[in-house]
Amino acid sequence: MSESRAELILNLFKESQALLKGHFLLTSGKHSEWYFEKIKLIERPVVLEKIIDLLVEQIKKDSLEFDYVVSPAYGGIAIGFLTALKLQKMFAFTQRVEERMTFRSGFAGLQNSRAIIVEDILTTGGSINEVLECLQARQVTVSGIYCLVDRSGGEVLIQGKPVGSLLSLKVEAFEPDKCPLCQQGLPLIKPGASDKK
Ligand SMILES: [Zn+2]
C-alpha cells in the first residue's frame, strides 16, 4: 500500500523530529498536542532534502515566473538555498539587524527582479510581511509565497491569500484546566528540557 502524499509529508516531518506529537507545555503556559522545533528541520539534511523535493514539486506545478528564492535567516537560509538550487534559481536572504529585517549588502541582482519567498514555519506571518517590505523596497515583484509548515492551518493571509504550504496544521493550545490530553492522563513534556543535561 503506497502512502498518500499527505502521509508522506507528515512522516518526513516526524522523521526530521521537527514535528513532535504528544502533550507539550508551551512557553505560554498552555498545553498542546503538537510541538515544532524549527532547528530540527536543518539538523538532518538528508531528510530536509526529501521535504524540499516535495516543495519544489509543488512550486513547479504553480508555473510561476521568478528569478530569486528569498528567505529570512537563519532557518530559512538552508531551506531557501536548497529550494533555489533545485529550481536552478538565484538565492538571497534577509536578516534582522537591530530588530529590523534587511538584506545584507550584496544581492545586487535583486533590484527589479521577480522572486518567491520561502519560509520554514509560518506562525503569524510576521517575518514574511517583513521580507515583503524588504522586497518592495527593491522593486521586486513577488510571484509566490511558500512555507514548509503553516501552523495557522491556512488562517494567516498574506496579501489576502493563504500561503502555499506542504503541511497545514492548526495547532490548538489548551488552558491546563481544559486540556483534553491532561484528562487522558498523558504525561506532560516540557520541550527543550532534554537539551539542558
Ligand atoms: Zn494538558
CSV table of C-alpha atoms and ligand atoms in Angstrom, one decimal:
chain,number,residue,atom,x,y,z
A,1,MET,CA,0.0,0.0,0.0
A,2,SER,CA,1.5,3.3,-1.0
A,3,GLU,CA,1.5,6.3,1.2
A,4,SER,CA,-0.6,9.3,0.2
A,5,ARG,CA,1.3,12.5,-0.4
A,6,ALA,CA,-0.1,13.9,2.8
A,7,GLU,CA,1.1,10.9,4.8
A,8,LEU,CA,4.5,11.1,3.2
A,9,ILE,CA,4.8,14.7,4.2
A,10,LEU,CA,3.7,14.2,7.7
A,11,ASN,CA,6.1,11.2,8.1
A,12,LEU,CA,9.0,13.2,6.8
A,13,PHE,CA,8.4,16.0,9.3
A,14,LYS,CA,8.2,13.3,12.0
A,15,GLU,CA,11.4,11.8,10.7
A,16,SER,CA,13.1,15.1,10.9
A,17,GLN,CA,11.9,15.4,14.5
A,18,ALA,CA,10.8,18.9,13.8
A,19,LEU,CA,7.3,17.8,14.4
A,20,LEU,CA,6.5,16.1,17.7
A,21,LYS,CA,3.2,14.7,18.7
A,22,GLY,CA,2.4,14.3,22.4
A,23,HIS,CA,1.4,16.5,25.3
A,24,PHE,CA,3.6,19.6,25.5
A,25,LEU,CA,3.9,22.6,27.9
A,26,LEU,CA,4.3,25.7,25.7
A,27,THR,CA,6.1,28.8,26.9
A,28,SER,CA,2.7,30.5,27.1
A,29,GLY,CA,1.8,28.0,29.9
A,30,LYS,CA,-0.8,26.4,27.7
A,31,HIS,CA,-0.8,22.7,26.6
A,32,SER,CA,-0.6,21.4,23.0
A,33,GLU,CA,-0.7,18.1,21.2
A,34,TRP,CA,1.9,19.2,18.6
A,35,TYR,CA,5.3,20.8,19.0
A,36,PHE,CA,7.5,22.2,16.3
A,37,GLU,CA,11.2,22.6,16.7
A,38,LYS,CA,12.4,24.6,13.7
A,39,ILE,CA,16.0,23.9,14.1
A,40,LYS,CA,15.4,20.2,13.7
A,41,LEU,CA,14.5,20.8,10.1
A,42,ILE,CA,18.1,21.7,9.2
A,43,GLU,CA,19.7,19.2,11.5
A,44,ARG,CA,19.1,16.3,9.2
A,45,PRO,CA,19.9,17.5,5.7
A,46,VAL,CA,19.1,14.1,4.1
A,47,VAL,CA,15.5,14.4,5.4
A,48,LEU,CA,15.3,18.1,4.6
A,49,GLU,CA,16.2,17.4,1.0
A,50,LYS,CA,13.3,15.0,0.7
A,51,ILE,CA,11.0,17.6,2.2
A,52,ILE,CA,12.4,20.3,-0.2
A,53,ASP,CA,11.9,18.0,-3.2
A,54,LEU,CA,8.2,17.9,-2.4
A,55,LEU,CA,8.0,21.7,-2.0
A,56,VAL,CA,9.9,22.1,-5.3
A,57,GLU,CA,7.4,19.8,-7.0
A,58,GLN,CA,4.6,22.0,-5.7
A,59,ILE,CA,6.3,25.2,-6.7
A,60,LYS,CA,6.9,23.8,-10.2
A,61,LYS,CA,3.2,22.9,-10.6
A,62,ASP,CA,2.3,26.6,-9.9
A,63,SER,CA,4.3,27.6,-13.0
A,64,LEU,CA,5.4,31.0,-11.6
A,65,GLU,CA,7.9,33.2,-13.2
A,66,PHE,CA,10.7,34.3,-10.9
A,67,ASP,CA,14.5,34.8,-10.7
A,68,TYR,CA,15.1,34.5,-7.0
A,69,VAL,CA,14.1,32.5,-4.0
A,70,VAL,CA,14.2,34.7,-0.9
A,71,SER,CA,14.1,33.5,2.7
A,72,PRO,CA,14.5,35.0,6.2
A,73,ALA,CA,17.6,34.0,8.2
A,74,TYR,CA,18.5,31.7,9.8
A,75,GLY,CA,16.5,28.6,9.4
A,76,GLY,CA,15.3,29.9,6.0
A,77,ILE,CA,18.8,30.1,4.6
A,78,ALA,CA,19.3,26.3,4.3
A,79,ILE,CA,15.7,25.8,3.2
A,80,GLY,CA,15.6,28.7,0.6
A,81,PHE,CA,19.1,27.9,-0.7
A,82,LEU,CA,18.3,24.2,-1.3
A,83,THR,CA,15.0,25.2,-2.9
A,84,ALA,CA,16.8,27.7,-5.2
A,85,LEU,CA,19.4,25.1,-6.1
A,86,LYS,CA,16.8,22.5,-7.1
A,87,LEU,CA,14.8,25.1,-9.1
A,88,GLN,CA,18.1,26.5,-10.7
A,89,LYS,CA,17.3,30.0,-9.5
A,90,MET,CA,19.2,32.7,-7.6
A,91,PHE,CA,19.0,32.9,-3.8
A,92,ALA,CA,19.0,35.8,-1.3
A,93,PHE,CA,18.2,36.1,2.3
A,94,THR,CA,17.1,38.7,4.8
A,95,GLN,CA,18.4,39.0,8.3
A,96,ARG,CA,17.5,41.0,11.3
A,97,VAL,CA,19.9,43.8,12.2
A,98,GLU,CA,19.0,45.6,15.4
A,99,GLU,CA,15.4,44.1,15.2
A,100,ARG,CA,14.9,45.4,11.7
A,101,MET,CA,14.6,42.9,8.8
A,102,THR,CA,17.0,43.8,6.0
A,103,PHE,CA,19.1,42.5,3.1
A,104,ARG,CA,22.8,42.5,3.7
A,105,SER,CA,24.8,44.3,1.1
A,106,GLY,CA,25.4,42.3,-2.0
A,107,PHE,CA,22.5,40.5,-3.7
A,108,ALA,CA,22.8,43.2,-6.3
A,109,GLY,CA,20.7,41.3,-8.9
A,110,LEU,CA,17.6,41.6,-6.8
A,111,GLN,CA,16.7,45.1,-7.8
A,112,ASN,CA,13.6,45.0,-10.2
A,113,SER,CA,13.7,41.2,-10.3
A,114,ARG,CA,10.9,38.7,-9.6
A,115,ALA,CA,11.0,36.5,-6.5
A,116,ILE,CA,9.2,33.9,-4.5
A,117,ILE,CA,9.5,33.9,-0.7
A,118,VAL,CA,10.2,30.6,1.1
A,119,GLU,CA,9.8,30.4,4.9
A,120,ASP,CA,10.3,27.4,7.2
A,121,ILE,CA,7.4,27.6,9.6
A,122,LEU,CA,4.6,30.1,9.3
A,123,THR,CA,3.0,31.1,12.7
A,124,THR,CA,1.7,34.7,12.4
A,125,GLY,CA,3.2,35.7,9.1
A,126,GLY,CA,5.3,38.5,10.7
A,127,SER,CA,8.6,37.5,9.1
A,128,ILE,CA,7.0,37.1,5.7
A,129,ASN,CA,5.5,40.5,5.8
A,130,GLU,CA,8.8,42.0,6.8
A,131,VAL,CA,10.5,40.1,3.9
A,132,LEU,CA,7.8,41.5,1.6
A,133,GLU,CA,8.6,45.1,2.7
A,134,CYS,CA,12.3,44.5,2.0
A,135,LEU,CA,11.5,43.2,-1.5
A,136,GLN,CA,9.1,46.1,-2.2
A,137,ALA,CA,11.9,48.5,-1.3
A,138,ARG,CA,13.9,47.0,-4.1
A,139,GLN,CA,11.0,47.0,-6.6
A,140,VAL,CA,11.0,43.2,-6.6
A,141,THR,CA,7.8,41.5,-8.0
A,142,VAL,CA,6.7,38.8,-5.6
A,143,SER,CA,5.3,35.9,-7.7
A,144,GLY,CA,4.5,33.5,-4.8
A,145,ILE,CA,4.9,32.8,-1.1
A,146,TYR,CA,5.5,29.4,0.4
A,147,CYS,CA,6.3,27.8,3.7
A,148,LEU,CA,7.1,24.2,4.8
A,149,VAL,CA,4.6,24.2,7.6
A,150,ASP,CA,1.6,26.5,8.1
A,151,ARG,CA,0.9,26.4,11.8
A,152,SER,CA,-2.2,28.6,11.3
A,153,GLY,CA,-3.9,26.0,9.2
A,154,GLY,CA,-4.4,28.5,6.4
A,155,GLU,CA,-5.8,31.2,8.6
A,156,VAL,CA,-2.9,33.6,8.2
A,157,LEU,CA,-3.4,35.5,4.9
A,158,ILE,CA,-0.6,37.4,3.2
A,159,GLN,CA,-1.7,39.9,0.6
A,160,GLY,CA,-5.2,38.4,1.1
A,161,LYS,CA,-4.2,34.9,0.3
A,162,PRO,CA,-3.2,31.8,2.3
A,163,VAL,CA,0.5,30.9,2.0
A,164,GLY,CA,1.4,27.8,-0.1
A,165,SER,CA,2.4,25.1,2.3
A,166,LEU,CA,3.5,21.5,2.4
A,167,LEU,CA,1.8,20.8,5.7
A,168,SER,CA,-1.0,22.9,7.0
A,169,LEU,CA,-1.8,22.2,10.6
A,170,LYS,CA,-3.8,24.3,13.1
A,171,VAL,CA,-2.1,23.9,16.4
A,172,GLU,CA,-4.6,24.2,19.2
A,173,ALA,CA,-3.3,25.3,22.6
A,174,PHE,CA,-5.4,24.5,25.7
A,175,GLU,CA,-5.6,26.1,29.1
A,176,PRO,CA,-4.3,23.4,31.6
A,177,ASP,CA,-7.7,23.0,33.3
A,178,LYS,CA,-9.4,22.5,30.0
A,179,CYS,CA,-6.8,20.3,28.4
A,180,PRO,CA,-8.2,17.0,26.9
A,181,LEU,CA,-4.7,15.5,27.0
A,182,CYS,CA,-4.4,16.1,30.8
A,183,GLN,CA,-7.9,14.5,31.0
A,184,GLN,CA,-6.5,11.4,29.2
A,185,GLY,CA,-3.7,11.3,31.8
A,186,LEU,CA,-0.9,11.7,29.2
A,187,PRO,CA,2.4,12.8,30.7
A,188,LEU,CA,3.3,16.5,30.1
A,189,ILE,CA,6.5,17.2,28.3
A,190,LYS,CA,8.4,20.4,28.6
A,191,PRO,CA,10.1,20.8,25.2
A,192,GLY,CA,13.8,21.7,25.3
A,193,ALA,CA,14.2,20.4,28.8
A,194,SER,CA,16.3,17.4,27.4
A,195,ASP,CA,18.8,19.9,26.0
A,196,LYS,CA,19.9,21.0,29.4
A,197,LYS,CA,21.8,18.0,30.5
B,1,ZN,ZN,-2.5,19.1,29.3
